[in-house]
Coordinates of C-alpha atoms and ligand atoms in Angstrom, one line a residue:
M1399 CA 65.4 58.2 -46.8
K1400 CA 65.2 54.4 -47.6
T1401 CA 62.1 52.8 -49.4
I1402 CA 61.2 49.5 -47.9
Q1403 CA 60.7 47.1 -51.1
H1404 CA 58.3 44.0 -51.7
W1405 CA 59.9 40.9 -51.3
I1406 CA 58.2 38.4 -53.9
D1407 CA 59.4 35.2 -55.0
G1408 CA 62.1 34.5 -52.3
A1409 CA 64.0 37.9 -53.5
A1410 CA 63.6 42.1 -52.8
T1411 CA 61.8 44.3 -55.4
F1412 CA 60.2 47.0 -56.4
G1413 CA 57.8 45.1 -58.6
A1414 CA 57.3 48.2 -60.8
S1415 CA 56.1 50.1 -57.3
T1416 CA 56.2 53.4 -57.9
R1417 CA 53.8 55.0 -55.1
T1418 CA 55.1 55.3 -51.7
A1419 CA 53.6 56.0 -48.3
P1420 CA 55.9 57.6 -45.4
V1421 CA 57.1 55.6 -42.0
W1422 CA 56.9 57.6 -39.5
N1423 CA 58.7 57.5 -35.8
P1424 CA 55.9 58.3 -33.9
A1425 CA 58.2 58.8 -31.0
T1426 CA 60.2 61.9 -33.1
G1427 CA 57.1 62.8 -35.3
E1428 CA 60.2 62.5 -38.0
R1429 CA 59.4 60.6 -41.4
Q1430 CA 61.8 57.3 -41.0
A1431 CA 61.7 55.9 -44.5
D1432 CA 59.3 55.4 -47.9
V1433 CA 57.4 51.8 -48.2
L1434 CA 56.4 51.0 -51.8
L1435 CA 52.5 50.7 -52.2
A1436 CA 52.2 48.0 -54.9
E1437 CA 49.8 48.2 -58.1
P1438 CA 48.2 45.1 -59.4
S1439 CA 51.2 43.9 -61.4
A1440 CA 53.0 43.7 -58.0
V1441 CA 50.2 41.7 -56.6
D1442 CA 49.5 39.6 -59.7
A1443 CA 53.2 38.9 -59.7
A1444 CA 53.3 38.3 -55.6
V1445 CA 50.6 35.7 -56.6
A1446 CA 52.0 34.0 -59.4
A1447 CA 55.5 33.1 -57.6
A1448 CA 53.0 31.2 -55.2
A1449 CA 51.1 29.3 -57.6
R1450 CA 54.3 28.0 -59.3
A1451 CA 55.6 27.4 -55.5
F1452 CA 52.8 25.7 -54.5
E1453 CA 53.0 22.6 -57.0
S1454 CA 55.5 21.4 -55.0
W1455 CA 55.0 22.7 -51.8
G1456 CA 51.4 21.7 -51.7
D1457 CA 52.8 18.2 -52.4
S1458 CA 55.6 18.5 -49.9
S1459 CA 55.5 16.2 -46.8
L1460 CA 54.6 17.2 -43.6
T1461 CA 58.0 16.2 -42.1
K1462 CA 59.7 18.4 -44.9
R1463 CA 57.5 21.5 -44.0
T1464 CA 57.8 21.0 -40.1
R1465 CA 61.7 21.1 -40.6
V1466 CA 61.4 24.5 -41.7
L1467 CA 58.8 25.6 -39.0
F1468 CA 61.2 24.8 -36.7
S1469 CA 64.1 25.8 -38.2
L1470 CA 61.9 29.3 -38.4
R1471 CA 61.0 29.1 -34.5
E1472 CA 64.7 29.1 -34.0
L1473 CA 65.5 31.8 -36.2
L1474 CA 62.6 34.1 -34.3
A1475 CA 64.3 33.2 -30.9
R1476 CA 67.5 34.3 -31.9
H1477 CA 66.8 37.7 -34.2
E1478 CA 63.8 39.0 -31.1
D1479 CA 66.1 42.0 -30.3
E1480 CA 66.7 42.9 -33.6
M1481 CA 62.9 42.6 -34.2
A1482 CA 61.3 44.1 -31.2
R1483 CA 63.8 47.2 -32.1
I1484 CA 62.4 47.7 -35.4
I1485 CA 59.1 47.2 -34.0
A1486 CA 59.4 49.5 -31.1
A1487 CA 60.9 51.8 -34.2
E1488 CA 57.7 52.2 -36.4
H1489 CA 55.1 51.4 -34.3
G1490 CA 56.3 53.2 -30.8
K1491 CA 55.5 50.5 -28.3
V1492 CA 58.2 49.7 -25.6
V1493 CA 61.0 47.1 -26.7
D1494 CA 59.7 44.8 -24.3
D1495 CA 56.0 45.2 -25.5
A1496 CA 57.5 44.2 -28.6
R1497 CA 59.0 41.0 -27.3
G1498 CA 55.7 39.8 -26.0
E1499 CA 53.8 39.9 -29.3
I1500 CA 57.4 38.2 -31.0
V1501 CA 56.6 35.6 -28.2
R1502 CA 53.2 35.0 -28.6
G1503 CA 53.8 34.7 -32.5
R1504 CA 56.3 32.0 -31.9
E1505 CA 54.0 30.2 -29.7
V1506 CA 51.8 29.6 -33.5
V1507 CA 54.9 28.7 -35.1
E1508 CA 55.7 25.9 -32.3
Y1509 CA 51.9 25.0 -32.6
A1510 CA 52.4 24.8 -36.4
C1511 CA 55.6 22.6 -35.9
G1512 CA 52.9 19.7 -34.4
I1513 CA 51.1 20.0 -37.9
V1514 CA 51.1 15.8 -38.1
S1515 CA 49.3 15.8 -35.2
A1516 CA 46.5 19.3 -36.0
L1517 CA 46.0 17.5 -39.9
K1518 CA 45.6 13.9 -38.6
G1519 CA 42.2 12.6 -39.7
G1520 CA 39.9 9.6 -39.2
Y1521 CA 39.7 5.9 -40.2
S1522 CA 36.3 4.1 -39.9
D1523 CA 37.5 0.3 -40.3
Q1524 CA 34.4 -1.7 -41.5
I1525 CA 32.2 0.8 -41.6
S1526 CA 30.0 -1.1 -44.1
T1527 CA 30.6 -4.9 -45.2
G1528 CA 34.1 -4.7 -46.5
V1529 CA 33.9 -1.2 -46.7
D1530 CA 36.4 1.9 -45.1
S1531 CA 36.0 5.2 -45.1
F1532 CA 39.1 7.5 -43.7
D1533 CA 39.4 11.8 -43.7
F1534 CA 42.1 13.7 -45.0
R1535 CA 42.2 17.8 -44.9
Q1536 CA 44.6 19.2 -48.5
P1537 CA 45.8 22.7 -48.7
L1538 CA 43.9 25.1 -50.4
G1539 CA 46.7 26.6 -52.8
V1540 CA 47.8 30.4 -52.6
V1541 CA 46.2 32.0 -49.3
A1542 CA 46.0 35.8 -48.2
G1543 CA 47.0 37.9 -45.3
I1544 CA 45.5 41.4 -44.7
T1545 CA 47.5 42.8 -41.2
P1546 CA 46.5 46.0 -39.2
F1547 CA 49.6 48.1 -37.5
N1548 CA 49.2 47.4 -33.6
F1549 CA 50.8 44.3 -33.9
P1550 CA 53.2 44.1 -37.1
I1551 CA 54.9 40.8 -36.7
M1552 CA 52.0 39.0 -33.9
V1553 CA 48.9 38.9 -36.2
P1554 CA 50.6 37.6 -39.8
L1555 CA 52.2 34.7 -37.6
W1556 CA 48.8 33.9 -36.6
M1557 CA 48.3 33.2 -39.9
H1558 CA 51.1 31.9 -42.6
P1559 CA 53.1 29.3 -40.2
I1560 CA 49.5 27.6 -40.3
A1561 CA 48.4 28.3 -43.3
I1562 CA 52.1 26.7 -45.0
A1563 CA 52.7 24.6 -42.4
C1564 CA 49.4 22.7 -44.2
G1565 CA 50.9 23.4 -47.5
N1566 CA 49.5 26.8 -48.7
T1567 CA 51.7 29.3 -50.5
F1568 CA 51.4 33.1 -48.9
V1569 CA 51.1 36.4 -50.1
L1570 CA 51.2 39.1 -46.6
K1571 CA 49.9 42.3 -46.9
P1572 CA 51.1 43.8 -43.7
S1573 CA 50.3 47.4 -42.6
E1574 CA 51.9 50.2 -44.7
R1575 CA 53.0 52.5 -41.5
D1576 CA 55.4 49.5 -39.5
P1577 CA 56.2 46.9 -42.5
S1578 CA 59.6 46.4 -42.2
V1579 CA 59.8 43.5 -39.8
S1580 CA 57.4 41.2 -42.1
N1581 CA 60.4 41.6 -44.8
L1582 CA 62.9 40.4 -41.8
V1583 CA 60.6 37.4 -41.4
A1584 CA 60.4 36.3 -45.2
R1585 CA 64.6 36.8 -44.7
L1586 CA 64.5 34.2 -42.2
Y1587 CA 61.9 32.2 -44.2
A1588 CA 64.6 31.6 -46.3
D1589 CA 67.5 31.0 -44.0
A1590 CA 64.9 28.5 -42.5
G1591 CA 65.0 26.8 -46.2
L1592 CA 61.4 27.9 -46.9
P1593 CA 61.6 27.6 -50.8
D1594 CA 61.2 30.6 -53.1
G1595 CA 57.8 31.7 -53.9
V1596 CA 55.9 30.4 -50.7
F1597 CA 55.9 33.4 -48.8
N1598 CA 55.7 36.6 -50.3
V1599 CA 55.3 40.1 -48.9
V1600 CA 53.6 42.5 -50.7
H1601 CA 53.3 46.2 -49.5
G1602 CA 50.6 48.5 -50.2
D1603 CA 46.9 50.0 -49.6
R1604 CA 43.3 49.4 -50.7
T1605 CA 45.1 49.2 -54.3
A1606 CA 47.1 46.1 -52.7
V1607 CA 44.0 44.9 -51.0
D1608 CA 41.1 45.3 -53.8
A1609 CA 43.9 43.7 -55.9
L1610 CA 44.4 40.6 -53.9
L1611 CA 40.5 40.1 -53.3
D1612 CA 39.9 40.1 -56.9
H1613 CA 42.7 37.9 -58.2
G1614 CA 41.3 34.5 -59.6
D1615 CA 43.9 32.6 -57.4
V1616 CA 43.6 33.7 -54.4
E1617 CA 41.6 30.9 -52.6
A1618 CA 41.1 32.5 -49.1
V1619 CA 42.1 35.5 -47.5
S1620 CA 42.4 36.1 -43.7
F1621 CA 42.3 40.1 -42.9
V1622 CA 42.9 41.4 -39.6
G1623 CA 41.7 45.4 -38.7
S1624 CA 38.8 47.7 -38.5
T1625 CA 35.1 46.7 -38.2
P1626 CA 34.6 48.6 -41.5
I1627 CA 37.6 47.1 -43.3
A1628 CA 37.0 43.6 -42.5
R1629 CA 33.3 44.1 -43.6
Y1630 CA 34.3 45.2 -46.6
V1631 CA 36.8 42.8 -47.0
H1632 CA 34.1 40.0 -46.5
E1633 CA 31.9 41.2 -48.8
R1634 CA 34.2 41.9 -51.5
G1635 CA 36.3 38.6 -50.9
T1636 CA 33.1 36.0 -50.6
A1637 CA 31.6 37.5 -53.7
S1638 CA 34.6 36.5 -55.7
G1639 CA 34.6 33.2 -54.5
K1640 CA 37.1 32.9 -51.9
R1641 CA 37.2 31.8 -48.8
V1642 CA 37.5 35.1 -45.8
Q1643 CA 37.7 35.1 -42.2
A1644 CA 37.8 38.8 -41.6
L1645 CA 38.6 40.2 -38.3
G1646 CA 37.1 43.6 -37.4
G1647 CA 37.5 46.0 -34.2
A1648 CA 36.6 46.0 -30.5
K1649 CA 35.3 47.8 -27.4
N1650 CA 36.0 45.4 -24.9
H1651 CA 34.7 45.7 -21.4
A1652 CA 35.8 44.7 -17.7
V1653 CA 33.2 43.9 -15.4
V1654 CA 34.6 44.7 -11.6
M1655 CA 32.3 43.2 -9.0
P1656 CA 32.1 44.4 -5.5
D1657 CA 33.8 41.8 -4.3
A1658 CA 37.0 41.8 -6.7
D1659 CA 39.9 42.6 -5.3
L1660 CA 40.6 46.2 -6.0
E1661 CA 43.9 46.7 -6.2
F1662 CA 44.7 43.7 -8.2
A1663 CA 41.7 44.9 -10.7
A1664 CA 43.0 48.3 -10.9
D1665 CA 46.1 47.1 -11.3
H1666 CA 45.9 45.1 -14.4
L1667 CA 42.9 47.5 -16.0
T1668 CA 45.8 49.7 -16.0
A1669 CA 48.0 47.5 -17.7
A1670 CA 45.5 46.4 -19.9
A1671 CA 43.7 49.7 -20.6
F1672 CA 47.4 51.7 -21.7
G1673 CA 50.0 49.2 -22.2
S1674 CA 50.6 49.9 -26.0
A1675 CA 49.3 53.1 -25.6
G1676 CA 45.7 51.4 -25.9
Q1677 CA 46.4 50.4 -29.7
R1678 CA 45.3 46.1 -28.6
C1679 CA 42.5 44.9 -29.8
M1680 CA 41.9 43.1 -26.1
A1681 CA 42.5 46.4 -25.2
I1682 CA 40.2 47.3 -21.8
S1683 CA 38.5 50.5 -23.2
V1684 CA 35.5 50.2 -20.8
A1685 CA 35.1 49.6 -17.1
V1686 CA 31.8 48.3 -15.7
A1687 CA 31.9 49.1 -12.2
V1688 CA 29.3 47.3 -10.2
G1689 CA 27.2 48.8 -7.3
E1690 CA 29.7 49.7 -4.7
A1691 CA 32.9 49.2 -6.5
A1692 CA 33.0 52.3 -8.6
D1693 CA 33.8 54.9 -5.7
A1694 CA 36.2 52.6 -4.6
L1695 CA 37.9 51.7 -7.8
V1696 CA 38.1 55.6 -9.4
P1697 CA 40.3 57.1 -7.1
V1698 CA 42.7 53.7 -7.1
L1699 CA 42.6 53.5 -11.2
A1700 CA 43.3 57.6 -11.3
D1701 CA 46.5 57.1 -9.3
K1702 CA 47.7 54.8 -11.2
A1703 CA 46.7 56.1 -14.6
K1704 CA 48.9 59.0 -13.7
A1705 CA 51.7 57.0 -12.5
V1706 CA 51.8 55.4 -16.4
R1707 CA 55.4 56.5 -17.4
V1708 CA 54.9 58.0 -21.3
G1709 CA 58.3 58.2 -23.2
P1710 CA 59.4 56.7 -26.2
G1711 CA 59.5 53.2 -26.3
Q1712 CA 63.6 52.5 -27.3
D1713 CA 63.6 53.7 -23.7
P1714 CA 63.2 50.6 -21.1
S1715 CA 62.2 52.3 -18.0
N1716 CA 58.8 53.7 -20.4
E1717 CA 55.9 51.9 -19.6
M1718 CA 54.0 53.6 -22.6
G1719 CA 54.9 54.7 -26.0
P1720 CA 53.3 57.1 -28.4
V1721 CA 50.3 56.2 -30.9
I1722 CA 50.8 55.8 -34.3
T1723 CA 50.3 58.3 -36.1
A1724 CA 49.6 62.2 -35.5
Q1725 CA 46.1 61.6 -36.6
A1726 CA 45.4 59.1 -34.0
R1727 CA 46.9 61.4 -31.5
D1728 CA 44.4 64.2 -32.1
R1729 CA 41.9 61.5 -32.4
V1730 CA 42.2 60.4 -29.2
A1731 CA 42.0 63.7 -27.6
G1732 CA 38.9 64.5 -29.5
F1733 CA 37.5 61.7 -27.5
V1734 CA 38.0 62.9 -24.0
T1735 CA 37.1 67.0 -25.2
S1736 CA 33.7 65.0 -27.1
G1737 CA 32.5 63.0 -23.7
E1738 CA 33.6 66.3 -21.3
E1739 CA 31.4 68.5 -23.6
Q1740 CA 28.9 65.2 -23.6
G1741 CA 28.7 64.8 -19.8
A1742 CA 31.9 63.2 -18.8
V1743 CA 33.8 63.5 -15.9
V1744 CA 37.5 63.4 -17.1
V1745 CA 39.5 61.9 -13.9
V1746 CA 42.7 61.9 -15.4
D1747 CA 43.4 63.4 -18.5
G1748 CA 46.4 62.8 -20.9
R1749 CA 45.1 65.4 -23.3
D1750 CA 48.3 68.1 -22.7
L1751 CA 50.9 65.8 -22.2
R1752 CA 54.8 66.8 -22.9
V1753 CA 57.6 64.6 -23.4
E1754 CA 61.0 66.4 -22.9
G1755 CA 62.8 66.0 -26.3
H1756 CA 60.4 64.6 -28.1
E1757 CA 57.2 67.8 -28.5
E1758 CA 57.1 66.2 -31.8
G1759 CA 56.3 62.8 -31.2
F1760 CA 52.7 61.6 -31.2
F1761 CA 52.3 61.5 -27.3
V1762 CA 48.9 61.7 -25.8
G1763 CA 48.5 60.4 -21.9
P1764 CA 45.8 57.8 -20.3
S1765 CA 42.6 59.7 -19.8
V1766 CA 39.9 58.3 -17.4
L1767 CA 36.4 59.4 -17.8
D1768 CA 34.1 58.6 -15.3
G1769 CA 30.3 58.6 -15.3
V1770 CA 30.3 57.8 -19.2
T1771 CA 26.9 56.1 -20.8
P1772 CA 26.2 54.2 -23.7
D1773 CA 24.6 57.1 -25.7
M1774 CA 27.8 59.1 -26.0
D1775 CA 30.6 59.3 -28.8
V1776 CA 33.6 57.8 -26.6
Y1777 CA 31.4 54.8 -25.8
R1778 CA 29.9 54.4 -28.6
E1779 CA 33.3 54.2 -30.5
E1780 CA 36.5 52.1 -30.6
V1781 CA 39.1 55.0 -30.1
F1782 CA 42.5 52.6 -30.2
G1783 CA 44.2 54.9 -27.9
P1784 CA 45.4 55.5 -24.2
L1785 CA 41.6 56.5 -23.0
L1786 CA 39.6 54.1 -20.3
V1787 CA 36.1 54.8 -19.8
I1788 CA 34.0 54.1 -16.7
V1789 CA 30.5 52.6 -16.6
R1790 CA 28.6 52.4 -13.5
A1791 CA 26.1 49.0 -13.4
A1792 CA 23.7 48.3 -10.8
D1793 CA 24.4 44.8 -10.5
L1794 CA 25.5 41.6 -13.1
D1795 CA 22.6 41.3 -14.9
E1796 CA 23.1 44.7 -16.0
A1797 CA 26.4 44.5 -16.3
I1798 CA 25.7 41.6 -19.1
A1799 CA 22.9 43.4 -20.0
L1800 CA 25.3 45.9 -21.5
V1801 CA 28.0 44.2 -22.7
N1802 CA 25.4 41.9 -24.6
A1803 CA 24.1 45.6 -26.3
N1804 CA 27.5 46.5 -27.5
P1805 CA 28.2 45.4 -31.7
Y1806 CA 31.3 44.4 -30.9
G1807 CA 31.9 41.1 -29.6
N1808 CA 36.1 40.8 -29.5
G1809 CA 37.0 40.2 -25.3
T1810 CA 35.8 40.8 -22.2
A1811 CA 36.7 39.8 -18.3
I1812 CA 35.4 40.0 -14.9
F1813 CA 37.7 40.9 -12.1
T1814 CA 35.6 39.2 -9.1
S1815 CA 35.8 36.4 -5.8
D1816 CA 32.9 34.9 -6.9
G1817 CA 32.4 31.6 -8.6
E1818 CA 29.1 31.7 -10.1
A1819 CA 29.6 35.1 -10.7
A1820 CA 32.3 34.7 -13.0
R1821 CA 29.9 31.5 -14.4
R1822 CA 27.1 33.0 -15.2
F1823 CA 29.1 35.8 -17.1
Q1824 CA 31.0 33.3 -19.2
R1825 CA 28.0 31.6 -19.7
R1826 CA 25.9 34.7 -20.9
V1827 CA 27.9 37.4 -22.3
T1828 CA 28.0 37.6 -26.8
V1829 CA 31.7 37.7 -26.5
G1830 CA 34.1 35.3 -28.1
M1831 CA 37.2 35.8 -25.6
I1832 CA 36.3 35.9 -21.7
G1833 CA 38.8 36.5 -18.9
V1834 CA 38.1 35.7 -15.1
N1835 CA 40.2 37.9 -13.7
V1836 CA 42.4 37.7 -16.4
P1837 CA 42.2 40.9 -18.1
I1838 CA 43.7 40.1 -21.7
P1839 CA 42.7 36.8 -22.7
V1840 CA 44.3 36.2 -25.7
P1841 CA 44.1 32.5 -25.9
M1842 CA 47.2 30.6 -26.9
A1843 CA 48.0 29.2 -29.9
H1844 CA 46.2 26.0 -28.8
Y1845 CA 42.9 27.4 -29.2
S1846 CA 41.9 29.7 -31.7
F1847 CA 41.3 33.4 -31.4
G1848 CA 37.9 35.6 -32.6
G1849 CA 35.1 37.6 -31.5
W1850 CA 31.4 37.6 -32.0
K1851 CA 29.4 39.6 -33.9
D1852 CA 31.0 43.1 -35.3
S1853 CA 34.6 41.6 -34.2
L1854 CA 34.7 39.4 -36.8
F1855 CA 32.7 38.4 -40.2
G1856 CA 33.2 34.8 -41.6
G1857 CA 32.8 31.0 -40.1
N1858 CA 36.6 30.2 -39.0
H1859 CA 38.2 31.9 -35.8
I1860 CA 42.1 32.4 -36.6
H1861 CA 44.8 30.5 -35.5
G1862 CA 44.8 27.1 -33.3
P1863 CA 42.7 24.2 -34.8
E1864 CA 40.0 26.6 -36.4
G1865 CA 42.9 28.2 -38.3
V1866 CA 44.0 24.7 -39.5
R1867 CA 40.1 24.0 -40.7
F1868 CA 40.3 27.3 -42.5
Y1869 CA 43.5 26.9 -44.6
T1870 CA 42.8 23.5 -45.6
R1871 CA 39.8 21.5 -47.4
A1872 CA 38.1 18.3 -46.7
K1873 CA 38.5 14.5 -48.4
V1874 CA 36.3 11.5 -47.2
V1875 CA 37.2 8.3 -49.2
T1876 CA 35.3 5.6 -49.1
S1877 CA 36.9 2.2 -50.1
R1878 CA 36.0 -1.5 -51.0
W1879 CA 39.0 -3.9 -52.2
P1880 CA 36.8 -6.8 -52.7
H1881 CA 38.4 -10.3 -53.5
V1882 CA 39.3 -10.7 -56.9
G1883 CA 36.5 -13.1 -58.3
R1884 CA 34.0 -12.5 -55.7
S1885 CA 31.3 -10.2 -56.7
V1886 CA 29.7 -7.4 -55.2
E1887 CA 26.2 -7.3 -56.5
A1888 CA 25.5 -3.2 -58.4
A1889 CA 22.4 -1.6 -57.2
F1890 CA 20.4 0.4 -58.8
N1891 CA 18.4 1.9 -56.1
F1892 CA 20.9 4.6 -53.9
P1893 CA 23.6 2.5 -51.8
T1894 CA 22.8 2.1 -48.0
H1895 CA 25.0 0.4 -46.0
G1896 CA 25.0 -2.9 -44.6
Ligands
LIG2012 P1 43.2 49.0 -41.1 O1 41.7 48.5 -40.9 O2 43.0 50.6 -40.9 O3 43.8 48.2 -41.3 C1 43.9 47.0 -42.0 C2 44.4 47.0 -43.1 O4 43.7 46.8 -44.2 C3 45.8 47.1 -43.2 O5 46.9 46.1 -44.1 C4 45.6 48.4 -44.5 O6 46.4 48.8 -45.7 C5 44.4 47.8 -45.1 N1 43.5 48.9 -45.4 C6 43.0 50.3 -44.8 N2 42.1 50.6 -44.9 C7 41.5 50.0 -46.4 C8 40.6 50.6 -47.5 N3 39.7 51.6 -47.5 N4 40.6 49.2 -48.1 C9 41.5 48.1 -48.3 N5 42.4 47.6 -47.6 C10 42.9 48.9 -46.7 O7 43.6 48.7 -39.3 P2 44.7 49.4 -38.3 O8 44.6 51.1 -37.8 O9 46.0 48.7 -39.1 O10 44.4 48.7 -37.4 C11 43.9 48.8 -35.6 C12 42.3 48.5 -36.1 O11 42.5 46.9 -36.2 C13 41.5 48.4 -35.1 O12 40.5 48.8 -35.0 C14 41.8 47.5 -34.2 O13 40.7 47.0 -33.1 C15 41.7 45.9 -35.1 N6 42.5 45.1 -34.5 C16 41.4 43.8 -34.1 C17 42.3 42.7 -34.3 C18 41.5 41.2 -34.0 O14 41.6 40.3 -33.6 N7 39.8 41.5 -34.0 C19 43.4 42.5 -34.1 C20 44.4 43.7 -33.8 C21 43.7 45.0 -34.6

């Protein structure tokens, strides 16, 4: 059985780790590898390597940093096929979907290639008599990223290219469920000319996460994952004096107005609910059908959900693969049952799906539940699987109130042909990312990504301009160069400007 190692200081290493976790092939149910689970000593080694590397990387020119990032961008493009296959094999998503996350992640590298612009400060000549002021931003030092299974390359790419472009060094603790692509990225960074120790990968579980959160030499932590762990990471990381941004879970609502193009809305809802088997933090898991939209929408959605082609992600004819583990499969099926028991109507039932030749795979089919109400478990919990619930609302204001009452606030969308309704929606919802006739409004890299409420703990959204702010701190210089021999009077009162 292959053992997936850490990547520390420019080389693959066991880092004295002996514990391992299985890495499954979700399409077959087979264990395909083991991944090391770091003890604190491996985390210490990675942080020490990163701290050493920071001494020169933190002082390197922006030109040198961007040269590495331009090369990395080319290498990510060249290795796209290989990476997509690795992701599909460990995560289960279809290869084209894996390609999608690679491309979206690469866009962050492209943004980071423009770090010279993103880091530009301001300069005020003669802000006071004979005095100029300017500001600039400097890197923090060693920063860490802790990432979820569902986007094994894109979510880490939201973090490290920007952190590294800003002059930090990085320790990544990826999900232990699909760890391999992170090691390939480490190799590509090395091929791109990144000095050893600037980017390190430590595999592991809570032990590794705690070691990073408590480490005195880690200045900042970016986390993406479920809400309970995000809250924990934020509390523990900030308690030890770190800057922390912790992105949590989601329950994304799409509001469908009666004036929407229902065929268009149903197509997009189906793709947004069942793409990647619903395992996207921006997946639509609740359709809010407004007024008479409901009766028209449900049968169209049902037909489309039944038509989704489910099978192994390696087969390009499939649209949806398995979920990540056997437990995840059973959990999704359990939510269909609990919804049914609590009074919902099962319009499409994915519980009994069997994929021929892949009977041991972690497959569960698309399910659609109608007549769902906010008190049901299937509405209250993040299911994170191919399950779409339909809630009915009388009008737009009721739909907005429903979205706002939900503790999550990651993404939401409205389908409508009425500009006033769209504008009212985008201004009133307490959600970080909003789509108007766009079901998965993941911001492009030049904007930042982040939710509100229980979907984000900490002040900064991730990547884009907010990422640059997160990974740097500001300095403001006030300078005076008096003429030699022409003195400037010193004042005992607090200096005012004249
Ligand atoms: P998870 O919270 O189980 O794991 C995320 C990371 O935390 C992993 O690296 C994992 O090893 C680590 N971890 C797990 N348990 C831990 C513990 N007890 N203590 C310390 N660390 C722990 O999440 P997941 O199942 O890998 O990913 C799915 C979740 O991530 C969903 O809730 C999804 O909504 C969320 N997600 C959110 C976003 C976003 O941008 N808001 C993006 C992607 C995924």
